[in-house]
mmCIF file of C-alpha atoms and ligand atoms in Angstrom:
data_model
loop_
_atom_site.group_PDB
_atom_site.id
_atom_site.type_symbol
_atom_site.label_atom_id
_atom_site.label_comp_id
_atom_site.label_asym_id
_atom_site.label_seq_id
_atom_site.Cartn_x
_atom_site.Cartn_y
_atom_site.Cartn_z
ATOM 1 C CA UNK A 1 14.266 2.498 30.152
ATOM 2 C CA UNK A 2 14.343 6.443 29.728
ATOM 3 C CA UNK A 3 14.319 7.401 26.340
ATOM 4 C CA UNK A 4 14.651 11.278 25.176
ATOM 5 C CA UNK A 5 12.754 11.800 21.973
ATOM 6 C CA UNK A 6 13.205 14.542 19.501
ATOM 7 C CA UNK A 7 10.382 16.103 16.355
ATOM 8 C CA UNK A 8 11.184 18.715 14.030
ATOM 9 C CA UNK A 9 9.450 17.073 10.763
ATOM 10 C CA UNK A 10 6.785 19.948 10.081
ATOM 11 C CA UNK A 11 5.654 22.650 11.657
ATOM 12 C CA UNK A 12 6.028 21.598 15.622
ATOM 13 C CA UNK A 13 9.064 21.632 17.494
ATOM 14 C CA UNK A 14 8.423 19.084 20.174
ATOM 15 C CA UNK A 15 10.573 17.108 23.015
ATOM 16 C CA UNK A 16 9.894 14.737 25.410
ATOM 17 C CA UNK A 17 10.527 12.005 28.022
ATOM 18 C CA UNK A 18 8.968 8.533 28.246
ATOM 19 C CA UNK A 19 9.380 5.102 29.869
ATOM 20 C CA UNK A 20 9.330 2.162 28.546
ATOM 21 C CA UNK A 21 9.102 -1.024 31.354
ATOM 22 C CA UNK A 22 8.874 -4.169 28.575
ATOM 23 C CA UNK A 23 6.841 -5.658 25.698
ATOM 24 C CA UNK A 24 3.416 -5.819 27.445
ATOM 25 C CA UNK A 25 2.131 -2.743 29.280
ATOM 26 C CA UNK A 26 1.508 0.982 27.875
ATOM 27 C CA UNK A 27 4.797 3.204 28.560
ATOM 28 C CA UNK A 28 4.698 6.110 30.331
ATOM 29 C CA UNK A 29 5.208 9.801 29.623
ATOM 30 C CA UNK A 30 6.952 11.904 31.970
ATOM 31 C CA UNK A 31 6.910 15.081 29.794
ATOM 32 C CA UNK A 32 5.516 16.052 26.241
ATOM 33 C CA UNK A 33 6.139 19.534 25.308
ATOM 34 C CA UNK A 34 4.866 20.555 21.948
ATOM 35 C CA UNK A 35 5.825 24.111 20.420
ATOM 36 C CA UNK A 36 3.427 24.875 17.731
ATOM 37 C CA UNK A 37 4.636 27.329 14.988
ATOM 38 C CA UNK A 38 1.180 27.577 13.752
ATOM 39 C CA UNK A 39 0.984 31.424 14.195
ATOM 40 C CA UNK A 40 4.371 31.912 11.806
ATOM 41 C CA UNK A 41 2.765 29.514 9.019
ATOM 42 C CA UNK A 42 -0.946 30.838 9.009
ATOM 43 C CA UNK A 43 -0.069 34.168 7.150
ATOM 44 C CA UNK A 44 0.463 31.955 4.513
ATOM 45 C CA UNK A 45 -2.185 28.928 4.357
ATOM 46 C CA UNK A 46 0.428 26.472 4.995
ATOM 47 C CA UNK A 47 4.073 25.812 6.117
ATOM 48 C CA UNK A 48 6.677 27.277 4.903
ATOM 49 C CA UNK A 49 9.992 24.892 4.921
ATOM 50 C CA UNK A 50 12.435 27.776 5.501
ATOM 51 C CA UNK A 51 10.375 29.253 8.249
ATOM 52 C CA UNK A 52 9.689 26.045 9.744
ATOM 53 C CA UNK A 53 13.295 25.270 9.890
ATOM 54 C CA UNK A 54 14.618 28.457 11.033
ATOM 55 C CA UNK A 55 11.869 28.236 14.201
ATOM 56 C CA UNK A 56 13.185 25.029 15.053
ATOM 57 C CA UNK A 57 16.822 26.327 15.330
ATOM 58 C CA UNK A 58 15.436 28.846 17.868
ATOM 59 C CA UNK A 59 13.291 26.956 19.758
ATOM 60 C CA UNK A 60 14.537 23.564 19.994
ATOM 61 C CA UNK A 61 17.087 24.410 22.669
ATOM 62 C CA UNK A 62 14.638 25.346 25.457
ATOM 63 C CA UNK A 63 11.949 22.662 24.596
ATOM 64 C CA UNK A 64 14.255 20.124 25.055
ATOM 65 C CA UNK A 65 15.270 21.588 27.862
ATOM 66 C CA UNK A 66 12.250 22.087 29.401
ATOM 67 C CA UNK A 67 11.122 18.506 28.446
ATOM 68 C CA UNK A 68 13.937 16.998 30.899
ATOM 69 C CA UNK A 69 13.098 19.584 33.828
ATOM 70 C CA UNK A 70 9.385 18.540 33.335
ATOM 71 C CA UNK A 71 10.278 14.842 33.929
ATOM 72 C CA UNK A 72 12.855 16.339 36.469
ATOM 73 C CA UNK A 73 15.777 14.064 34.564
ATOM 74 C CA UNK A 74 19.223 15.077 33.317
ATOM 75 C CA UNK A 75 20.815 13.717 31.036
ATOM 76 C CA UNK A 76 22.421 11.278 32.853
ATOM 77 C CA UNK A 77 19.075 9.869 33.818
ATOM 78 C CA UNK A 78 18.425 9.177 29.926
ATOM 79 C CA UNK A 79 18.785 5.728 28.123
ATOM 80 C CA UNK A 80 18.867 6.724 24.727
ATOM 81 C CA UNK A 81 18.186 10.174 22.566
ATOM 82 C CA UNK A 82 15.571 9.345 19.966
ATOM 83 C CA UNK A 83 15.089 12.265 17.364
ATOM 84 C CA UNK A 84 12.598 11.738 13.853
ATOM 85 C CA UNK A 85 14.963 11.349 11.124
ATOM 86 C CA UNK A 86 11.925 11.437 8.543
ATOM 87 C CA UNK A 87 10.227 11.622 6.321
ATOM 88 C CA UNK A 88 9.122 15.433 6.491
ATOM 89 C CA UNK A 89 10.698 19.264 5.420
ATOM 90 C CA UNK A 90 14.493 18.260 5.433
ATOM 91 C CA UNK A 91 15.725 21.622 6.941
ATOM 92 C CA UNK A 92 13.850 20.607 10.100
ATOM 93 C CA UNK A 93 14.605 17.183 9.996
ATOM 94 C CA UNK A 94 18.447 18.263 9.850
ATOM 95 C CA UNK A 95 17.848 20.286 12.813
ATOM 96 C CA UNK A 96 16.160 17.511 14.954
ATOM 97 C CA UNK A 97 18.360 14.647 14.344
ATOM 98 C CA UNK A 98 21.723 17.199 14.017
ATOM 99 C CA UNK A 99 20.756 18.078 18.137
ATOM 100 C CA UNK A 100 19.951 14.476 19.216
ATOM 101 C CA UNK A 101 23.647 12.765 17.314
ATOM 102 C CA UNK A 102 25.413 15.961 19.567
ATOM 103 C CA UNK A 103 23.399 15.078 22.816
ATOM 104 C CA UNK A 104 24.159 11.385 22.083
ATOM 105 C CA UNK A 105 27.685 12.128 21.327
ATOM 106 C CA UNK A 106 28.179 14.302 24.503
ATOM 107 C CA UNK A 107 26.564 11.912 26.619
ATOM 108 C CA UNK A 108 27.817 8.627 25.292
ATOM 109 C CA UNK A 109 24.493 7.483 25.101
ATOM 110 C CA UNK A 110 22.778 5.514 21.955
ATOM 111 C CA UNK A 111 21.028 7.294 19.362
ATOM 112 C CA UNK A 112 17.889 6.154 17.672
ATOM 113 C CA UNK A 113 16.596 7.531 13.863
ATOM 114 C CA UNK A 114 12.856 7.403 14.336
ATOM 115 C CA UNK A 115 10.636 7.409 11.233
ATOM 116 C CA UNK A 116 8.013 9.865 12.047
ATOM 117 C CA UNK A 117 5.487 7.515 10.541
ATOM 118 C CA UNK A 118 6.577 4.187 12.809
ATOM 119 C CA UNK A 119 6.381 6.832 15.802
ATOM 120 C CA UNK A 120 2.366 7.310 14.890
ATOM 121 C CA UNK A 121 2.461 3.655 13.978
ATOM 122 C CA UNK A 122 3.820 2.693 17.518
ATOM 123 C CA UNK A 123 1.529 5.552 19.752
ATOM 124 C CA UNK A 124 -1.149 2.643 20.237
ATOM 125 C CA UNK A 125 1.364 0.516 22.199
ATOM 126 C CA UNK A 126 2.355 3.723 24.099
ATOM 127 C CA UNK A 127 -0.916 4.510 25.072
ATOM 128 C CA UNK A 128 -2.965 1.218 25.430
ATOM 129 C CA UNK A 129 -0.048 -1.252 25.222
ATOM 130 C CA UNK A 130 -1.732 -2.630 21.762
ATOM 131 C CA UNK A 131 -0.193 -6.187 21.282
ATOM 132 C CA UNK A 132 0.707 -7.248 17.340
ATOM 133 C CA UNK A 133 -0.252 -7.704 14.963
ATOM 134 C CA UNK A 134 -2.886 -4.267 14.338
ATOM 135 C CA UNK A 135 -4.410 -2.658 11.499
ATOM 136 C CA UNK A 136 -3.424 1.132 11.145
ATOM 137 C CA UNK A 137 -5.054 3.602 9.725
ATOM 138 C CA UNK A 138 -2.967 6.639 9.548
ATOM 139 C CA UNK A 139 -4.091 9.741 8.128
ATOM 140 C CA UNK A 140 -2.329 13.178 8.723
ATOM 141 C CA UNK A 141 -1.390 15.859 6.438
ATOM 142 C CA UNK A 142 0.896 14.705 4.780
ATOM 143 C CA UNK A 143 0.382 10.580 4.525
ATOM 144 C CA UNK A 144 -2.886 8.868 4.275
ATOM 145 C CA UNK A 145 -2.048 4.887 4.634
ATOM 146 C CA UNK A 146 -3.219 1.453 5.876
ATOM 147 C CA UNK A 147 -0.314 -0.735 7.440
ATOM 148 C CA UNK A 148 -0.274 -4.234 8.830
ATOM 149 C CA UNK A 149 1.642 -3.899 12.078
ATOM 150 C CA UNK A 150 3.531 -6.698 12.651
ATOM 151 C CA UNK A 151 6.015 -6.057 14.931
ATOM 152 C CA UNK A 152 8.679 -3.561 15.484
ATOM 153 C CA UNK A 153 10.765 -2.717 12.206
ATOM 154 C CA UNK A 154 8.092 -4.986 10.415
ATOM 155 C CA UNK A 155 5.331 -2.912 8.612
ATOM 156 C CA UNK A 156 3.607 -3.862 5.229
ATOM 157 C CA UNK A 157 1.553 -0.994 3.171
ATOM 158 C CA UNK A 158 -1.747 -2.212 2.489
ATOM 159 C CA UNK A 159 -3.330 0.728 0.930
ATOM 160 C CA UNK A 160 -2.459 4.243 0.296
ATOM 161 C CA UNK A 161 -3.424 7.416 -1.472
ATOM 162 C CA UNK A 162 -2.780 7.744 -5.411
ATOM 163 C CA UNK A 163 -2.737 11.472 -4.898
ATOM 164 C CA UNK A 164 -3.388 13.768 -2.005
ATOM 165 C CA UNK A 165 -3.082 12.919 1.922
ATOM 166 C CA UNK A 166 -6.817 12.888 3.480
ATOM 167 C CA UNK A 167 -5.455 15.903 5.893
ATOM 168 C CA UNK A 168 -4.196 17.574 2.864
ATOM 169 C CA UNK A 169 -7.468 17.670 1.443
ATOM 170 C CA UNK A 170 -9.175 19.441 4.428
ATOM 171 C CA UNK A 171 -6.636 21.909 4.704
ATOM 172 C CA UNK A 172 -7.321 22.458 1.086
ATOM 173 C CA UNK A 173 -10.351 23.109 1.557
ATOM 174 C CA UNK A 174 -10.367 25.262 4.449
ATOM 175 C CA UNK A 175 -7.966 27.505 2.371
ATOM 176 C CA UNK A 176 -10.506 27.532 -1.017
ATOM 177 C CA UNK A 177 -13.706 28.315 1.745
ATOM 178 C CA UNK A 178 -11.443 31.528 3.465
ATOM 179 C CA UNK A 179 -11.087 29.418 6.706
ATOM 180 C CA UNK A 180 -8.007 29.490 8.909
ATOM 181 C CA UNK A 181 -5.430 27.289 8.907
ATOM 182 C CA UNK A 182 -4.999 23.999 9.783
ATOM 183 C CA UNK A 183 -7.592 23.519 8.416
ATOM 184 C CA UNK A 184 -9.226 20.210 9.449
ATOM 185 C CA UNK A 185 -10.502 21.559 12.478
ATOM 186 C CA UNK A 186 -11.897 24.508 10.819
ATOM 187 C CA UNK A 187 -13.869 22.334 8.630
ATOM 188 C CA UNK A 188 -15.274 19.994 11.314
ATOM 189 C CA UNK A 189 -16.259 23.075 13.487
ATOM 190 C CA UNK A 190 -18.206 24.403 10.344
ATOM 191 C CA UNK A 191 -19.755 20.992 9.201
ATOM 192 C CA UNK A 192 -21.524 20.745 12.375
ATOM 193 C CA UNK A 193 -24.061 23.650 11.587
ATOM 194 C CA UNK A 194 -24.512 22.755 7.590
ATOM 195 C CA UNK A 195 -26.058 19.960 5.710
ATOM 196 C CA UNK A 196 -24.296 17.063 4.620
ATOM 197 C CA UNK A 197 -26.447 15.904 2.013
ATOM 198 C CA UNK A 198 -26.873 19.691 0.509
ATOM 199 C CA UNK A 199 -23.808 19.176 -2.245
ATOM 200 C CA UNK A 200 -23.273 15.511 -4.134
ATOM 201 C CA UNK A 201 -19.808 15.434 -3.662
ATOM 202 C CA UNK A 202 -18.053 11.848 -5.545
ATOM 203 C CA UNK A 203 -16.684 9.495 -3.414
ATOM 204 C CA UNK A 204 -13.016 8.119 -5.236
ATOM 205 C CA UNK A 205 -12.276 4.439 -5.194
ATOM 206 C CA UNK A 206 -15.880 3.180 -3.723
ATOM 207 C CA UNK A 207 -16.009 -0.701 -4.321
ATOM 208 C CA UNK A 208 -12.265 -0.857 -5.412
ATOM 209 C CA UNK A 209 -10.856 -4.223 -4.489
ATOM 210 C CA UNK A 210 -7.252 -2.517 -3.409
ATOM 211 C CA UNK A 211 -7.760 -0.602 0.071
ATOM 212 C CA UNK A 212 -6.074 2.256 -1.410
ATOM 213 C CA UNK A 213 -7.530 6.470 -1.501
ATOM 214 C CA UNK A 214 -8.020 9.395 -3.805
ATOM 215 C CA UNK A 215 -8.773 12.675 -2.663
ATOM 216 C CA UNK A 216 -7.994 15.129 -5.767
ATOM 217 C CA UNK A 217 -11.469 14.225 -7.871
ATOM 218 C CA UNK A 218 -13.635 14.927 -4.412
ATOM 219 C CA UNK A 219 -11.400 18.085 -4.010
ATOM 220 C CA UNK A 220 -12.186 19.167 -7.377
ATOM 221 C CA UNK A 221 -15.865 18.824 -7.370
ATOM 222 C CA UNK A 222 -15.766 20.720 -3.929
ATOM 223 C CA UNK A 223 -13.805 24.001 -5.944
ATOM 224 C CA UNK A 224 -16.596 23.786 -8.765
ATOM 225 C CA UNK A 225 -19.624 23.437 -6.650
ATOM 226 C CA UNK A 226 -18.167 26.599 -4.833
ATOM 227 C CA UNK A 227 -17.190 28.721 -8.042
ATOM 228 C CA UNK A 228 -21.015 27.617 -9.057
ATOM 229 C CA UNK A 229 -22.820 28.875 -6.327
ATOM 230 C CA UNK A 230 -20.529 31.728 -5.311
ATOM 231 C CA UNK A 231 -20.627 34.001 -3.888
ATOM 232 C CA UNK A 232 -20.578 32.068 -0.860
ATOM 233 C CA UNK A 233 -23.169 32.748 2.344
ATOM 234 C CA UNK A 234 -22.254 31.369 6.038
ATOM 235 C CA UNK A 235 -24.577 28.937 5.631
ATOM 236 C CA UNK A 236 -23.106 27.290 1.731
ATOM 237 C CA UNK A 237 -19.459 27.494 3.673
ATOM 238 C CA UNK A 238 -20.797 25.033 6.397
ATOM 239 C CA UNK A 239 -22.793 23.084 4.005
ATOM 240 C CA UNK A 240 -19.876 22.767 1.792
ATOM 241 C CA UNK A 241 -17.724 21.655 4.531
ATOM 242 C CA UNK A 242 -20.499 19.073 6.153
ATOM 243 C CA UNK A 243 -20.534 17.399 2.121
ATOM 244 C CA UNK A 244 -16.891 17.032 2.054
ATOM 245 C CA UNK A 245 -16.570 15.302 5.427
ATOM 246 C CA UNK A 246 -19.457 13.587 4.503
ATOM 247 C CA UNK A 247 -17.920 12.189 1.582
ATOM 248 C CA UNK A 248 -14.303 11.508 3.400
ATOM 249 C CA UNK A 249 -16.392 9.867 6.490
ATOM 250 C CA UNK A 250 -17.995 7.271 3.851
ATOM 251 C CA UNK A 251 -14.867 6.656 1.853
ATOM 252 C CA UNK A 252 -12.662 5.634 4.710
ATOM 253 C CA UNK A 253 -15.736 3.052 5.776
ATOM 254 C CA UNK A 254 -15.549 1.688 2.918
ATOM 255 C CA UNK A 255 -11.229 1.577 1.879
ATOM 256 C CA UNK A 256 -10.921 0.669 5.688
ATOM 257 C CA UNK A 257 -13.468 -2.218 5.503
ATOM 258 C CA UNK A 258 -11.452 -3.203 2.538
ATOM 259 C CA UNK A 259 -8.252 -2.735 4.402
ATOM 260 C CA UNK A 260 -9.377 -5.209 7.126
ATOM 261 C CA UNK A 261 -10.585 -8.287 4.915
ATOM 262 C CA UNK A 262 -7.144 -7.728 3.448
ATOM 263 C CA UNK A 263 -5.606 -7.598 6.480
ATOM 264 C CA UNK A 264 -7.619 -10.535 7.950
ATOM 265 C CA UNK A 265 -7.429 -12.568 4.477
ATOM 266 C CA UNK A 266 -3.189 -12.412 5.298
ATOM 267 C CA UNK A 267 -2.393 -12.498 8.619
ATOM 268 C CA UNK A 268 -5.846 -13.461 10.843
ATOM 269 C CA UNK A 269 -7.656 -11.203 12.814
ATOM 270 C CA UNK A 270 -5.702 -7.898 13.989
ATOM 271 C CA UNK A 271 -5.615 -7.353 17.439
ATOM 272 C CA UNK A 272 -7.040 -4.158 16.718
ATOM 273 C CA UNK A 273 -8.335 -1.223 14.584
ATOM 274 C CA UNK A 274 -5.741 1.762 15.273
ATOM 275 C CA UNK A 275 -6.185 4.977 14.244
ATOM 276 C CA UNK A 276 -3.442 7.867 14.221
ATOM 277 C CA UNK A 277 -2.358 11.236 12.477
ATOM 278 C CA UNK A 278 -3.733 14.223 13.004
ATOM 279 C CA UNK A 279 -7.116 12.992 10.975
ATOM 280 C CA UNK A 280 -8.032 10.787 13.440
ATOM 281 C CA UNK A 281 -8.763 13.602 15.794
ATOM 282 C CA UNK A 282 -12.031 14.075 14.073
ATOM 283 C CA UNK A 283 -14.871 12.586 16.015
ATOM 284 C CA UNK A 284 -17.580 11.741 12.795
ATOM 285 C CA UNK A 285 -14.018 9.882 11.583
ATOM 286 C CA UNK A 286 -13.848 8.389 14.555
ATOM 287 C CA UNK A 287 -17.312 7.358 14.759
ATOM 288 C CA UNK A 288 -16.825 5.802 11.713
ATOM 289 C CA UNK A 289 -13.758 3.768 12.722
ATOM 290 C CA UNK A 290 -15.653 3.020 15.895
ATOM 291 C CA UNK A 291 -18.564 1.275 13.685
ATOM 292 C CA UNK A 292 -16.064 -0.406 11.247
ATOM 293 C CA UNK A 293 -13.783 -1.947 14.261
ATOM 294 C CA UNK A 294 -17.447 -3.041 15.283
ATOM 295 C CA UNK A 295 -18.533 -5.121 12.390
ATOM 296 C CA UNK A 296 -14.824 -6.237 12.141
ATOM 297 C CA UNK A 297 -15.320 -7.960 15.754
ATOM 298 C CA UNK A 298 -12.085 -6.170 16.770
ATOM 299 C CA UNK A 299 -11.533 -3.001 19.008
ATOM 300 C CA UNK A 300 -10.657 0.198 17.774
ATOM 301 C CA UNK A 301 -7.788 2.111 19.635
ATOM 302 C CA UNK A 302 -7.411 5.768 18.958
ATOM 303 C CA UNK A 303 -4.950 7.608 21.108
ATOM 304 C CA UNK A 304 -5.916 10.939 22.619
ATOM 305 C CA UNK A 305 -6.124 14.011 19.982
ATOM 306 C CA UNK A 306 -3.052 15.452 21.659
ATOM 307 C CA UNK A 307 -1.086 11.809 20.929
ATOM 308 C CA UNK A 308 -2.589 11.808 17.670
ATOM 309 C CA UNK A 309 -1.052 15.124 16.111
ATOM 310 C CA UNK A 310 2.825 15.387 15.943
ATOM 311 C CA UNK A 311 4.276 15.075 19.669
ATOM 312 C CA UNK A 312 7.917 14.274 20.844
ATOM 313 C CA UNK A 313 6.225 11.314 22.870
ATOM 314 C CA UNK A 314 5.744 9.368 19.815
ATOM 315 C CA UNK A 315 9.236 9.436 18.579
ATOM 316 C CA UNK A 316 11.201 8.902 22.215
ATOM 317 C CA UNK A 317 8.247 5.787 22.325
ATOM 318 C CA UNK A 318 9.444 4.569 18.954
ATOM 319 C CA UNK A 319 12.940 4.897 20.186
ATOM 320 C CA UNK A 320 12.350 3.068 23.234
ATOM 321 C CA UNK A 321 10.645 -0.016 21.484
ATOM 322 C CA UNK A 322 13.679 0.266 19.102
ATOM 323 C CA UNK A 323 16.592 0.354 21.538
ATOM 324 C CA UNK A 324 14.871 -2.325 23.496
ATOM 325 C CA UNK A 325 15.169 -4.524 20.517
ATOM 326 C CA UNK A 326 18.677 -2.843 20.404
ATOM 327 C CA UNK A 327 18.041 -1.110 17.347
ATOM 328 C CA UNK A 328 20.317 2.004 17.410
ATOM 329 C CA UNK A 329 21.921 4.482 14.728
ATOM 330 C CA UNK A 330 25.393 5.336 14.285
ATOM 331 C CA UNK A 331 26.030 9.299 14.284
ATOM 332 C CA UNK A 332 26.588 9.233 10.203
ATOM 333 C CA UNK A 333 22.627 8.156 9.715
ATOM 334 C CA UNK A 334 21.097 10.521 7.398
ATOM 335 C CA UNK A 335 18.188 12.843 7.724
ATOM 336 C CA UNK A 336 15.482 11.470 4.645
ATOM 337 C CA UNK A 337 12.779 13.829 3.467
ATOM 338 C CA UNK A 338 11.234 10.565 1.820
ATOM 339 C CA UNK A 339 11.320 7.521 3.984
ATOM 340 C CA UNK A 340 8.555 4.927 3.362
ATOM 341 C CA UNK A 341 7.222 2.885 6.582
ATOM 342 C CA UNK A 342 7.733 -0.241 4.594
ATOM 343 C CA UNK A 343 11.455 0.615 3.690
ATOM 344 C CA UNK A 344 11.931 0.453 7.838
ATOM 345 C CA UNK A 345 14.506 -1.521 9.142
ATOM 346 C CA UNK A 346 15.734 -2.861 12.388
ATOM 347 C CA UNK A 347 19.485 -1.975 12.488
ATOM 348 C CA UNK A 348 21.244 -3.693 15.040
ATOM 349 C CA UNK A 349 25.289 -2.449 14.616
ATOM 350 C CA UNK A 350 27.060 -4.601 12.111
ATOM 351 C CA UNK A 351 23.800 -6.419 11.150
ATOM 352 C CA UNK A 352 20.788 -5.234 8.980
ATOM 353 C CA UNK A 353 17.688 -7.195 9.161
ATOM 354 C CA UNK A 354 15.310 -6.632 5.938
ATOM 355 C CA UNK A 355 11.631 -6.308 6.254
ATOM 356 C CA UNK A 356 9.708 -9.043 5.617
ATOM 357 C CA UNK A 357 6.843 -9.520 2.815
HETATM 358 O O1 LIG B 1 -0.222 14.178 12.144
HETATM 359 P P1 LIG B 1 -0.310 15.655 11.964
HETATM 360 O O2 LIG B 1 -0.339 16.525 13.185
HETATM 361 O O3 LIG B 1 0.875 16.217 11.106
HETATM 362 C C1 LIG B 1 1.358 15.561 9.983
HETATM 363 O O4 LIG B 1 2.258 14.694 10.172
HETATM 364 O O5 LIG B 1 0.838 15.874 8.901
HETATM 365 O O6 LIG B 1 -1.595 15.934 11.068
HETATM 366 C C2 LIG B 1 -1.988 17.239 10.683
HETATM 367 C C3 LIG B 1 -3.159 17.120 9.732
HETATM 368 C C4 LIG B 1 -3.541 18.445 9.090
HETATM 369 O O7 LIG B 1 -3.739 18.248 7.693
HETATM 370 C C5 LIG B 1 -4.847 18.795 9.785
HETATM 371 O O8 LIG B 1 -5.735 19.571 8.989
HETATM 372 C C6 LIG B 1 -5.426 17.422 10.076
HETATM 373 O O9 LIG B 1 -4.309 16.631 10.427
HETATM 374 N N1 LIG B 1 -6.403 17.486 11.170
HETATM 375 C C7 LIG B 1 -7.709 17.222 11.028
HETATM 376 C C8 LIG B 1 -8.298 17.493 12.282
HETATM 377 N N2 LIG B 1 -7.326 17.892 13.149
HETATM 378 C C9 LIG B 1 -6.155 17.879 12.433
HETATM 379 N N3 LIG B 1 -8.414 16.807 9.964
HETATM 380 C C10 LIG B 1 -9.749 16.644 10.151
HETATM 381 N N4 LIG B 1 -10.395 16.913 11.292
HETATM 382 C C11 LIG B 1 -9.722 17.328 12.392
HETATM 383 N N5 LIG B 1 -10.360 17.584 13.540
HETATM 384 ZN ZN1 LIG B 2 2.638 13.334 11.714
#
């Protein structure tokens, strides 16, 4: 099965074809082509919705096109036109799933409403073929959650954040310490060359019983250890930004760790630790997740960075294990700028199956 799939949530406009063969082995990706718009946003510190939308209008044409001549398909050769239907900025969203329902339509071929978050959810199986039920950890920019995955359409919330995402909170702080933007590479790349232990930055929710996160206290303490000592020399920036990660690094050991028991406590040992967003590109984070998947006698599964930021793959994988469950969208499905993973359902035409608890 050849599935097209479509992502215009944030700030990259990104297309691409994969294959899916059945329940068991990895799928395969025949193209992945990923416009970033970072250049447009950085002026700014962050994206801007009606810029973000307005690039995907211009660009999404010739990435999708270019997606099927890398996998040298037509559409003919395509089983089914996935595009993210949320949650993210709704002008892009509009834009994404607007393209795929007129492909689909065209083509008389199914469509399939991805939510962005099963697509990073789902990347494991892609990648490594990860059977259910895992533990996810996903932590991007704008979501910061632990999920029991269960199966397809079947996703409970463990833990989550009470106020910022974890990505959120290093972008935030790249912007207060004058780095670029995105800015949770900027802040790794700094934190190699300063001292982690030079600032006592709080770590939120340590010890809580509930595997959920707070960032905005730790964010906080970063601004006023930075107004304190300003103004601020090479060497504070990269000290300031080795503290923070610091402090993130040991409070997703210790809400993950949580996270797990839970997870074993309710359904029995996960099949794995998986990590995903654009977060889990950061190798002490990963480290970490390495050592926790460790002590949890599991294995951790992280795909590779370029799976683990937005990517079309994700969502045309996500469509693929949907359709083959024959999960598909009528063209009147609406684009969501708020879509929970746990408010995910399998949609077969005529019948609606509900999550279960
Ligand atoms: O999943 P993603 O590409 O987009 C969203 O859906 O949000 O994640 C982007 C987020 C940004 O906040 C970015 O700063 C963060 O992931 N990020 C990182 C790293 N690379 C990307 N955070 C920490 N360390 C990194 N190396
Ligand atoms: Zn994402």
């Amino acid at each position: 099965m050849f599935v097209l799939g479509i992502e215009t949530t944030c700030d990259e406009t990104a297309a691409a074809v994969v294959e899916r063969v059945d329940d068991k082995r990895p799928g395969r990706i025949l193209s992945n082509v990923v416009l970033s718009q970072v250049n447009e946003h950085a002026a700014f510190g962050g994206v801007v919705p009606e810029i973000a939308a307005r690039a995907h209008v211009e660009t999404l044409d010739h990435v999708i096109s270019k997606a099927l001549a890398d996998a040298g398909r037509t559409f003919e050769g395509i089983d089914g036109i996935a595009a993210a239907a949320g949650p993210g900025l709704i002008g892009g969203v509009i834009v994404g799933l607007t393209t795929a329902k007129a492909i689909a339509l065209v083509n008389e071929k199914p469509l399939i409403a991805v939510n962005h978050l099963e697509a990073h959810a789902l990347t494991a199986r892609l990648t490594d073929g990860t059977p259910f039920p895992y533990c996810l950890f996903l932590a991007s920019g704008g979501h910061t959650q632990i999920v029991a995955v269960r199966g397809i359409a079947d996703y409970v919330l463990l833990g989550t954040t009470v106020d910022d995402a974890i990505g959120e909170a290093f972008d935030k702080t790249a912007k207060l310490l004058g780095l670029g933007y995105p800015g949770g590479p900027q802040v790794e790349k700094e934190a190699v060359r300063g001292n982690p232990q030079r600032f006592a930055l709080p770590r939120p929710m340590l010890g809580r019983p509930e595997p959920d996160f707070s960032l905005s206290g730790l964010k906080t303490a970063l601004r006023l250890e930075a107004e304190r000592i300003a103004p601020l020399s090479d060497q504070d920036v990269a000290n300031l930004c080795a503290s923070f990660q610091q402090a993130v690094v040991e409070m997703i050991e210790d809400r993950v760790r949580t996270g797990l028991h839970l997870f074993n406590t309710r359904y029995g040992a996960p099949t794995a630790l998986v990590a995903a967003g654009g977060v889990a590109a950061n190798q002490p984070i990963r480290k970490a997740l390495h050592r926790l998947a460790y002590d949890a006698k599991t294995i951790l599964v992280v795909p590779p960075p370029e799976l683990c930021t937005d990517n079309g793959a994700m969502i045309a994988w996500a469509g693929a294990e949907r359709l083959a469950h024959g999960f598909v969208d009528g063209l009147d499905v609406a684009p969501r700028a708020r879509w929970p993973l746990e408010e995910v359902i399998g949609m077969r035409p005529q019948v609606a199956y509900r999550v279960r608890q």
